[in-house]
């Protein structure tokens, strides 16, 4: 298979990544209810990911054989990575890769002491897939604008779906797209409940609005950089003379402004507080870097302040408009965060459940403090401890950091922290401001939610963010 076909398949993978179509290979239950976190499912995008990985490995092996057995140089028979000096040099320059590898290896080793080895094996496979996905993006020959463009296109399609769901106040189910039907009148559906009515939160194509919100935040952070690149290309030497190219670029830039407005609208309609916090932190970081003149684009030039003001204006204008139209549910959702006693029943229940989840996580951590309960074994341990709980009451704690120390202990927590610090160091040393902004916007998702660690869509979101950041400034 040619490099071009593989690259196009990678673009297609980025576009369909939000798709939740999956095959239920091995269904597990708790008290005769389907258990999401213990069942083995295979996603459509997952199959394409492994196909691309196999193709990449086959191409690498073919190249290696060519160099070793058909090269005129005798030294080609001894690959350079076998030499100790080169290995140490690789480790020094690629501490990020080693940190990722150490963390994943430890997570896989936890299967030895895990009480639920099926879940550990499944989540271990998911972590390997994240590493493969990051590697495929990072080593691809694709440009940043192409990789980020297909990613944003996939998120935009879900944003339109989410906006439609909110205005129709229903989620239409689809087996082919992996979407479950939801009605705000039914119990268990994500809604904002006020004294007047129950407002269905926008799901997009995802299993929960919080996950949808996380993907929207990533898309929103990408759009200003895509706009900046197109603007610079449009005003580069020789392009202004070609009116057709200029008009095409102008239409794309206008389209990106529309896409940004749609993503922001869908973000508000998801009513995901962790996503709101992530977007706010990312916007503040972008604002600080732009107005201090620190932020540079992929061309090494300062980020155009006028471009940023355009997006800031759209954010403010859409924020005011949606604030007026959705005043009642927005106030209710916000009151649950700042004044829980004045909020409605569901907001109070949500906060109580989060504190109860944190208490459960600390209890598991005290039981397995050093090495943890085992990767993916959190909900299994909860079920063992609380046999009478229904499956919907056996949920991961809403914090990735608490999930990591509960499942992998102090050792895993240290390795996870080292991995994040190496990533942050790499972004700072390479002056990858786009990656730093994504890193900032991602922190609230790690602090206040669990899907980045527990669900395939969250793990792939993390992989996409890291991969796109590395493409923006090649590793």
Short mmCIF file of C-alpha atoms in Angstrom, two decimals:
data_model
loop_
_atom_site.label_atom_id
_atom_site.label_comp_id
_atom_site.label_asym_id
_atom_site.label_seq_id
_atom_site.Cartn_x
_atom_site.Cartn_y
_atom_site.Cartn_z
CA UNK A 1 0.00 0.00 0.00
CA UNK A 2 1.37 3.41 -0.98
CA UNK A 3 2.13 6.17 1.51
CA UNK A 4 -0.58 8.32 -0.04
CA UNK A 5 -3.32 5.75 0.55
CA UNK A 6 -2.15 5.21 4.14
CA UNK A 7 -2.17 8.96 4.71
CA UNK A 8 -5.71 9.29 3.33
CA UNK A 9 -6.86 6.45 5.56
CA UNK A 10 -5.34 8.28 8.54
CA UNK A 11 -7.32 11.40 7.56
CA UNK A 12 -10.46 9.27 7.36
CA UNK A 13 -9.70 7.79 10.78
CA UNK A 14 -9.45 11.27 12.29
CA UNK A 15 -12.79 12.18 10.75
CA UNK A 16 -14.68 9.08 11.95
CA UNK A 17 -12.93 8.94 15.33
CA UNK A 18 -16.01 10.31 17.17
CA UNK A 19 -18.11 7.52 15.63
CA UNK A 20 -19.37 5.15 18.34
CA UNK A 21 -20.25 2.20 16.08
CA UNK A 22 -19.04 -0.95 17.82
CA UNK A 23 -19.42 -4.71 18.05
CA UNK A 24 -20.20 -6.26 21.43
CA UNK A 25 -17.72 -9.12 21.52
CA UNK A 26 -18.12 -10.14 25.16
CA UNK A 27 -20.94 -8.73 27.30
CA UNK A 28 -20.56 -8.77 31.08
CA UNK A 29 -23.26 -7.85 33.58
CA UNK A 30 -23.68 -6.71 37.16
CA UNK A 31 -26.93 -7.80 38.82
CA UNK A 32 -28.28 -8.73 35.38
CA UNK A 33 -27.57 -5.22 34.03
CA UNK A 34 -25.11 -4.48 31.22
CA UNK A 35 -21.72 -3.44 32.56
CA UNK A 36 -20.06 -0.84 30.30
CA UNK A 37 -16.67 -0.80 32.01
CA UNK A 38 -16.24 -4.57 32.04
CA UNK A 39 -17.62 -5.55 28.63
CA UNK A 40 -15.39 -6.13 25.61
CA UNK A 41 -16.43 -4.09 22.57
CA UNK A 42 -14.68 -3.46 19.27
CA UNK A 43 -15.12 -0.04 17.63
CA UNK A 44 -15.17 0.51 13.87
CA UNK A 45 -12.44 3.16 14.13
CA UNK A 46 -10.44 0.73 16.24
CA UNK A 47 -10.34 -1.75 13.35
CA UNK A 48 -9.04 0.93 10.97
CA UNK A 49 -6.44 1.97 13.54
CA UNK A 50 -5.03 -1.57 13.76
CA UNK A 51 -5.06 -1.91 9.98
CA UNK A 52 -2.95 1.24 9.65
CA UNK A 53 -0.64 0.00 12.40
CA UNK A 54 -0.08 -3.33 10.64
CA UNK A 55 0.60 -1.55 7.35
CA UNK A 56 3.10 0.78 9.05
CA UNK A 57 4.94 -2.11 10.72
CA UNK A 58 5.03 -4.10 7.47
CA UNK A 59 6.44 -1.12 5.58
CA UNK A 60 9.08 -0.57 8.29
CA UNK A 61 10.12 -4.25 8.26
CA UNK A 62 10.36 -4.21 4.49
CA UNK A 63 12.58 -1.11 4.61
CA UNK A 64 14.73 -2.64 7.36
CA UNK A 65 15.25 -5.85 5.38
CA UNK A 66 16.15 -3.85 2.30
CA UNK A 67 18.79 -1.88 4.24
CA UNK A 68 20.27 -4.87 6.05
CA UNK A 69 20.49 -7.40 3.24
CA UNK A 70 20.71 -5.34 0.09
CA UNK A 71 22.79 -2.39 1.22
CA UNK A 72 26.31 -2.17 -0.17
CA UNK A 73 27.61 -1.08 3.23
CA UNK A 74 28.62 -3.81 5.67
CA UNK A 75 27.68 -1.56 8.59
CA UNK A 76 24.06 -1.73 7.45
CA UNK A 77 23.99 -5.30 8.80
CA UNK A 78 24.18 -3.86 12.34
CA UNK A 79 21.23 -1.54 12.97
CA UNK A 80 22.23 1.67 14.69
CA UNK A 81 19.73 1.30 17.49
CA UNK A 82 21.67 -1.70 18.83
CA UNK A 83 24.59 0.56 19.73
CA UNK A 84 24.59 1.60 23.39
CA UNK A 85 25.70 5.17 22.69
CA UNK A 86 22.88 5.73 20.20
CA UNK A 87 20.38 4.12 22.56
CA UNK A 88 21.41 6.47 25.39
CA UNK A 89 21.27 9.43 23.02
CA UNK A 90 17.77 8.38 21.96
CA UNK A 91 16.70 8.16 25.62
CA UNK A 92 18.10 11.62 26.35
CA UNK A 93 16.36 13.24 23.40
CA UNK A 94 13.12 11.27 23.65
CA UNK A 95 12.40 11.24 27.38
CA UNK A 96 8.75 11.76 26.51
CA UNK A 97 8.65 8.46 24.59
CA UNK A 98 10.34 6.59 27.44
CA UNK A 99 7.97 8.14 30.01
CA UNK A 100 4.97 7.04 27.96
CA UNK A 101 6.48 3.58 27.54
CA UNK A 102 7.26 3.17 31.26
CA UNK A 103 3.74 4.16 32.26
CA UNK A 104 2.07 1.83 29.75
CA UNK A 105 4.37 -1.08 30.66
CA UNK A 106 3.61 -0.68 34.35
CA UNK A 107 -0.14 -0.52 33.61
CA UNK A 108 0.16 -3.75 31.61
CA UNK A 109 2.17 -5.46 34.37
CA UNK A 110 -0.66 -4.71 36.83
CA UNK A 111 -2.52 -7.66 35.30
CA UNK A 112 -0.40 -9.84 37.61
CA UNK A 113 -2.14 -8.61 40.78
CA UNK A 114 -5.42 -7.37 39.27
CA UNK A 115 -8.66 -8.89 40.57
CA UNK A 116 -10.28 -8.44 37.14
CA UNK A 117 -7.79 -9.54 34.52
CA UNK A 118 -10.28 -9.32 31.66
CA UNK A 119 -10.76 -5.58 32.27
CA UNK A 120 -7.03 -5.08 32.80
CA UNK A 121 -6.23 -6.76 29.49
CA UNK A 122 -8.90 -4.68 27.71
CA UNK A 123 -7.72 -1.36 29.11
CA UNK A 124 -4.11 -2.32 28.54
CA UNK A 125 -4.97 -2.86 24.88
CA UNK A 126 -6.64 0.56 24.82
CA UNK A 127 -3.48 2.23 26.15
CA UNK A 128 -1.43 0.49 23.47
CA UNK A 129 -3.88 1.77 20.87
CA UNK A 130 -3.44 5.33 22.15
CA UNK A 131 0.34 5.02 21.76
CA UNK A 132 -0.07 3.59 18.25
CA UNK A 133 -2.46 6.39 17.30
CA UNK A 134 -0.08 9.09 18.57
CA UNK A 135 2.82 7.46 16.70
CA UNK A 136 0.85 7.22 13.43
CA UNK A 137 0.00 10.92 13.57
CA UNK A 138 3.44 12.07 14.75
CA UNK A 139 5.44 10.21 12.08
CA UNK A 140 3.01 10.93 9.25
CA UNK A 141 4.07 13.20 6.42
CA UNK A 142 0.82 15.15 6.72
CA UNK A 143 0.71 18.86 7.41
CA UNK A 144 -0.78 20.23 10.60
CA UNK A 145 -3.62 21.97 8.80
CA UNK A 146 -4.68 18.72 7.13
CA UNK A 147 -4.55 16.59 10.28
CA UNK A 148 -6.30 19.23 12.40
CA UNK A 149 -8.75 19.99 9.58
CA UNK A 150 -10.09 16.44 9.37
CA UNK A 151 -10.26 16.23 13.16
CA UNK A 152 -12.28 19.46 13.34
CA UNK A 153 -14.53 18.27 10.50
CA UNK A 154 -15.46 15.17 12.48
CA UNK A 155 -16.17 17.25 15.59
CA UNK A 156 -18.19 19.76 13.53
CA UNK A 157 -20.45 16.99 12.19
CA UNK A 158 -21.21 15.98 15.77
CA UNK A 159 -21.74 19.62 16.76
CA UNK A 160 -24.49 20.00 14.15
CA UNK A 161 -26.05 16.78 15.40
CA UNK A 162 -25.85 18.01 19.01
CA UNK A 163 -27.48 21.36 18.21
CA UNK A 164 -30.28 19.52 16.39
CA UNK A 165 -30.77 17.23 19.38
CA UNK A 166 -31.06 20.13 21.79
CA UNK A 167 -33.62 22.03 19.72
CA UNK A 168 -35.64 18.87 19.06
CA UNK A 169 -35.18 17.82 22.71
CA UNK A 170 -34.58 14.24 21.68
CA UNK A 171 -31.67 12.02 20.68
CA UNK A 172 -32.48 9.81 17.73
CA UNK A 173 -31.06 6.33 18.11
CA UNK A 174 -29.02 4.68 15.37
CA UNK A 175 -27.44 1.24 15.42
CA UNK A 176 -25.15 2.10 12.51
CA UNK A 177 -23.76 5.22 14.20
CA UNK A 178 -23.67 3.76 17.71
CA UNK A 179 -26.13 6.31 19.12
CA UNK A 180 -28.62 5.37 21.83
CA UNK A 181 -32.03 7.06 21.85
CA UNK A 182 -32.70 9.49 24.71
CA UNK A 183 -35.80 11.32 25.86
CA UNK A 184 -35.72 13.97 28.61
CA UNK A 185 -38.84 12.45 30.20
CA UNK A 186 -36.98 9.21 30.93
CA UNK A 187 -34.93 8.62 34.07
CA UNK A 188 -31.16 8.28 33.67
CA UNK A 189 -30.96 10.69 30.74
CA UNK A 190 -28.57 13.66 31.06
CA UNK A 191 -30.79 16.70 31.58
CA UNK A 192 -30.82 20.08 33.28
CA UNK A 193 -33.88 20.15 35.51
CA UNK A 194 -35.45 23.50 36.39
CA UNK A 195 -38.71 24.40 38.07
CA UNK A 196 -40.36 24.65 34.66
CA UNK A 197 -39.05 21.64 32.70
CA UNK A 198 -36.29 19.13 32.01
CA UNK A 199 -33.86 20.30 29.31
CA UNK A 200 -32.13 17.51 27.40
CA UNK A 201 -28.40 18.15 27.16
CA UNK A 202 -26.79 17.78 23.71
CA UNK A 203 -25.13 14.38 23.24
CA UNK A 204 -23.83 14.64 19.68
CA UNK A 205 -22.81 11.13 18.66
CA UNK A 206 -21.34 10.33 22.07
CA UNK A 207 -22.62 8.30 25.03
CA UNK A 208 -22.67 11.33 27.35
CA UNK A 209 -22.71 15.16 26.98
CA UNK A 210 -19.52 15.53 29.04
CA UNK A 211 -17.57 13.48 26.49
CA UNK A 212 -19.16 15.52 23.71
CA UNK A 213 -18.03 18.69 25.49
CA UNK A 214 -14.44 17.49 25.72
CA UNK A 215 -14.25 16.87 21.97
CA UNK A 216 -15.80 20.28 21.30
CA UNK A 217 -13.14 22.00 23.43
CA UNK A 218 -10.37 20.31 21.42
CA UNK A 219 -12.02 21.37 18.15
CA UNK A 220 -12.47 24.95 19.35
CA UNK A 221 -8.78 25.24 20.24
CA UNK A 222 -7.76 24.01 16.77
CA UNK A 223 -9.89 26.38 14.66
CA UNK A 224 -8.02 29.70 15.34
CA UNK A 225 -4.72 28.08 14.35
CA UNK A 226 -6.22 26.67 11.15
CA UNK A 227 -7.57 30.14 10.33
CA UNK A 228 -4.16 31.70 10.99
CA UNK A 229 -2.42 29.26 8.65
CA UNK A 230 -4.88 29.89 5.82
CA UNK A 231 -4.60 33.63 6.32
CA UNK A 232 -0.80 33.52 6.11
CA UNK A 233 -0.89 31.29 3.03
CA UNK A 234 -3.38 33.60 1.37
CA UNK A 235 -1.12 36.63 1.82
CA UNK A 236 2.08 34.85 0.89
CA UNK A 237 4.02 35.92 -2.16
CA UNK A 238 2.30 35.19 -5.46
CA UNK A 239 -1.02 34.09 -4.06
CA UNK A 240 -2.65 37.55 -4.03
CA UNK A 241 -2.25 37.69 -7.81
CA UNK A 242 -4.44 34.61 -8.25
CA UNK A 243 -7.98 35.77 -7.59
CA UNK A 244 -9.48 32.26 -7.67
CA UNK A 245 -7.12 31.00 -4.95
CA UNK A 246 -7.80 34.11 -2.88
CA UNK A 247 -11.56 33.66 -3.15
CA UNK A 248 -11.29 29.99 -2.25
CA UNK A 249 -9.17 30.79 0.80
CA UNK A 250 -11.61 33.52 1.81
CA UNK A 251 -14.56 31.11 1.65
CA UNK A 252 -12.69 28.55 3.75
CA UNK A 253 -11.82 31.17 6.36
CA UNK A 254 -15.44 32.32 6.55
CA UNK A 255 -16.40 28.66 6.86
CA UNK A 256 -13.98 28.27 9.79
CA UNK A 257 -15.65 31.19 11.58
CA UNK A 258 -19.02 29.46 11.09
CA UNK A 259 -17.54 26.19 12.33
CA UNK A 260 -16.21 27.94 15.44
CA UNK A 261 -19.62 29.47 16.15
CA UNK A 262 -21.29 26.06 15.73
CA UNK A 263 -18.78 24.32 18.01
CA UNK A 264 -19.22 26.99 20.67
CA UNK A 265 -23.01 26.75 20.45
CA UNK A 266 -22.87 22.98 20.84
CA UNK A 267 -20.47 23.36 23.79
CA UNK A 268 -22.97 25.58 25.60
CA UNK A 269 -25.79 23.15 24.82
CA UNK A 270 -23.82 20.22 26.20
CA UNK A 271 -24.02 21.91 29.64
CA UNK A 272 -20.74 20.20 30.56
CA UNK A 273 -19.15 22.22 33.34
CA UNK A 274 -15.79 20.47 33.02
CA UNK A 275 -15.76 21.28 29.29
CA UNK A 276 -16.75 24.89 30.01
CA UNK A 277 -13.85 25.14 32.45
CA UNK A 278 -11.48 23.61 29.90
CA UNK A 279 -12.55 26.02 27.18
CA UNK A 280 -12.24 29.01 29.53
CA UNK A 281 -8.74 27.99 30.66
CA UNK A 282 -7.65 27.38 27.05
CA UNK A 283 -9.05 30.74 25.94
CA UNK A 284 -7.30 32.53 28.80
CA UNK A 285 -4.01 30.83 27.87
CA UNK A 286 -4.49 31.79 24.21
CA UNK A 287 -5.35 35.36 25.18
CA UNK A 288 -2.28 35.69 27.41
CA UNK A 289 0.08 34.33 24.75
CA UNK A 290 -1.39 36.46 21.96
CA UNK A 291 -1.40 39.81 23.76
CA UNK A 292 2.09 39.31 25.19
CA UNK A 293 3.38 38.62 21.68
CA UNK A 294 4.66 35.20 22.74
CA UNK A 295 2.42 33.03 20.57
CA UNK A 296 3.79 32.07 17.18
CA UNK A 297 2.18 30.13 14.38
CA UNK A 298 3.60 27.26 12.33
CA UNK A 299 5.46 29.78 10.16
CA UNK A 300 7.40 31.07 13.16
CA UNK A 301 5.68 34.46 12.99
CA UNK A 302 3.68 36.13 15.72
CA UNK A 303 0.04 35.13 15.90
CA UNK A 304 -2.08 37.88 14.34
CA UNK A 305 -3.92 39.76 17.09
CA UNK A 306 -6.68 40.71 14.64
CA UNK A 307 -7.41 37.03 14.00
CA UNK A 308 -7.67 36.36 17.72
CA UNK A 309 -9.99 39.36 18.20
CA UNK A 310 -12.32 37.91 15.55
CA UNK A 311 -12.70 34.68 17.49
CA UNK A 312 -12.96 36.53 20.79
CA UNK A 313 -15.76 38.64 19.29
CA UNK A 314 -17.62 35.55 18.07
CA UNK A 315 -17.22 33.95 21.50
CA UNK A 316 -18.60 37.03 23.25
CA UNK A 317 -21.42 37.58 20.78
CA UNK A 318 -22.55 33.93 20.83
CA UNK A 319 -22.13 33.82 24.60
CA UNK A 320 -24.48 36.77 25.10
CA UNK A 321 -27.02 35.44 22.58
CA UNK A 322 -27.08 31.94 24.07
CA UNK A 323 -27.08 33.40 27.58
CA UNK A 324 -30.32 35.22 26.79
CA UNK A 325 -31.96 32.29 24.96
CA UNK A 326 -30.90 29.65 27.49
CA UNK A 327 -30.90 31.78 30.62
CA UNK A 328 -32.97 29.41 32.76
CA UNK A 329 -30.99 26.15 32.26
CA UNK A 330 -27.65 28.00 32.30
CA UNK A 331 -28.43 29.63 35.66
CA UNK A 332 -29.58 26.29 37.04
CA UNK A 333 -26.45 24.51 35.82
CA UNK A 334 -24.24 27.27 37.20
CA UNK A 335 -26.00 27.41 40.55
CA UNK A 336 -25.20 23.74 41.08
CA UNK A 337 -21.52 24.65 40.97
CA UNK A 338 -21.46 27.89 42.96
CA UNK A 339 -24.53 27.58 45.19
CA UNK A 340 -25.58 23.91 45.41
CA UNK A 341 -28.20 24.52 48.12
CA UNK A 342 -30.10 26.86 45.84
CA UNK A 343 -30.00 24.48 42.87
CA UNK A 344 -32.58 21.91 41.86
CA UNK A 345 -32.66 18.24 42.81
CA UNK A 346 -30.49 16.83 40.00
CA UNK A 347 -27.69 19.36 40.51
CA UNK A 348 -27.56 18.55 44.22
CA UNK A 349 -27.61 14.84 43.42
CA UNK A 350 -24.75 15.24 40.95
CA UNK A 351 -22.53 16.97 43.51
CA UNK A 352 -23.37 14.41 46.22
CA UNK A 353 -22.52 11.54 43.85
CA UNK A 354 -19.17 13.11 42.97
CA UNK A 355 -18.20 13.43 46.62
CA UNK A 356 -19.35 9.85 47.25
CA UNK A 357 -17.27 8.70 44.27
CA UNK A 358 -14.19 10.47 45.64
CA UNK A 359 -14.77 8.75 48.99
CA UNK A 360 -14.95 5.34 47.25
CA UNK A 361 -11.73 6.07 45.35
CA UNK A 362 -9.86 6.99 48.52
CA UNK A 363 -11.14 3.81 50.16
CA UNK A 364 -9.77 1.69 47.28
CA UNK A 365 -6.50 3.61 47.38
CA UNK A 366 -6.08 2.91 51.11
CA UNK A 367 -6.63 -0.78 50.41
CA UNK A 368 -4.10 -0.90 47.53
CA UNK A 369 -1.81 2.10 48.16
CA UNK A 370 1.47 1.10 46.53
CA UNK A 371 0.67 -0.82 43.35
CA UNK A 372 -3.07 -0.17 43.02
CA UNK A 373 -6.02 -2.47 42.42
CA UNK A 374 -5.06 -3.11 38.80
CA UNK A 375 -5.71 -1.32 35.53
CA UNK A 376 -9.45 -1.21 34.75
CA UNK A 377 -10.39 -2.99 38.01
CA UNK A 378 -11.95 0.03 39.75
CA UNK A 379 -15.62 -0.75 39.07
CA UNK A 380 -15.01 -4.46 39.67
CA UNK A 381 -13.64 -3.67 43.15
CA UNK A 382 -16.65 -1.43 43.81
CA UNK A 383 -19.02 -4.26 42.87
CA UNK A 384 -17.15 -6.65 45.16
CA UNK A 385 -17.36 -4.15 48.02
CA UNK A 386 -20.99 -3.11 47.45
CA UNK A 387 -22.82 -6.17 46.15
CA UNK A 388 -26.28 -4.63 46.44
CA UNK A 389 -25.53 -1.60 44.29
CA UNK A 390 -27.19 -1.36 40.89
CA UNK A 391 -24.89 -1.10 37.87
CA UNK A 392 -25.66 2.61 37.39
CA UNK A 393 -24.41 3.25 40.94
CA UNK A 394 -21.09 1.52 40.21
CA UNK A 395 -19.35 4.29 38.32
CA UNK A 396 -15.74 5.50 38.08
CA UNK A 397 -14.84 8.49 40.22
CA UNK A 398 -15.04 11.76 38.27
CA UNK A 399 -11.30 12.42 38.26
CA UNK A 400 -8.64 10.81 36.10
CA UNK A 401 -6.01 11.44 38.76
CA UNK A 402 -8.01 9.61 41.43
CA UNK A 403 -8.71 6.80 38.96
CA UNK A 404 -5.00 6.39 38.22
CA UNK A 405 -3.86 6.24 41.86
CA UNK A 406 -6.76 3.90 42.72
CA UNK A 407 -5.97 1.45 39.92
CA UNK A 408 -2.17 1.84 39.72
CA UNK A 409 -1.27 3.07 43.19
CA UNK A 410 1.48 5.48 44.16
CA UNK A 411 3.87 3.93 41.65
CA UNK A 412 1.44 4.44 38.77
CA UNK A 413 0.62 7.94 39.97
CA UNK A 414 4.30 8.91 39.95
CA UNK A 415 4.75 7.47 36.46
CA UNK A 416 1.62 9.27 35.20
CA UNK A 417 2.85 12.55 36.69
CA UNK A 418 6.27 12.02 35.11
CA UNK A 419 4.62 11.38 31.75
CA UNK A 420 2.65 14.63 31.94
CA UNK A 421 5.71 16.58 33.09
CA UNK A 422 7.81 15.19 30.23
CA UNK A 423 5.03 16.15 27.82
CA UNK A 424 4.87 19.64 29.30
CA UNK A 425 8.66 19.95 29.15
CA UNK A 426 8.71 18.88 25.51
CA UNK A 427 6.03 21.44 24.62
CA UNK A 428 7.92 24.22 26.42
CA UNK A 429 11.35 23.32 25.00
CA UNK A 430 10.03 23.17 21.44
CA UNK A 431 7.95 26.35 22.02
CA UNK A 432 4.87 24.44 20.95
CA UNK A 433 2.32 26.99 22.14
CA UNK A 434 -0.54 25.24 20.39
CA UNK A 435 0.22 22.12 22.42
CA UNK A 436 0.48 24.18 25.62
CA UNK A 437 -2.95 25.70 25.00
CA UNK A 438 -4.44 22.24 24.41
CA UNK A 439 -2.67 21.01 27.55
CA UNK A 440 -4.22 23.83 29.58
CA UNK A 441 -7.70 23.23 28.19
CA UNK A 442 -7.38 19.51 28.93
CA UNK A 443 -6.51 19.86 32.63
CA UNK A 444 -10.10 20.42 33.87
CA UNK A 445 -11.20 17.32 31.96
CA UNK A 446 -8.58 15.30 33.82
CA UNK A 447 -9.48 16.85 37.18
CA UNK A 448 -13.26 16.67 37.02
CA UNK A 449 -14.13 13.73 34.77
CA UNK A 450 -13.07 10.15 34.11
CA UNK A 451 -13.85 9.36 30.46
CA UNK A 452 -10.34 10.26 29.28
CA UNK A 453 -9.18 7.20 31.24
CA UNK A 454 -12.16 4.85 31.23
CA UNK A 455 -13.76 5.09 27.77
CA UNK A 456 -12.43 4.47 24.28
CA UNK A 457 -13.70 7.82 22.98
CA UNK A 458 -11.91 9.67 25.78
CA UNK A 459 -8.63 7.81 25.29
CA UNK A 460 -8.72 8.47 21.55
CA UNK A 461 -9.39 12.15 22.26
CA UNK A 462 -6.24 12.24 24.37
CA UNK A 463 -4.31 10.48 21.59
CA UNK A 464 -5.61 12.90 18.97
CA UNK A 465 -4.69 15.95 21.06
CA UNK A 466 -1.15 14.73 21.75
CA UNK A 467 -0.65 13.59 18.14
CA UNK A 468 -1.89 16.86 16.62
CA UNK A 469 0.29 18.83 19.03
CA UNK A 470 3.36 16.87 17.95
CA UNK A 471 2.51 17.43 14.27
CA UNK A 472 2.30 21.18 14.92
CA UNK A 473 5.95 21.02 15.99
CA UNK A 474 7.50 17.79 14.78
CA UNK A 475 9.01 15.60 17.52
#
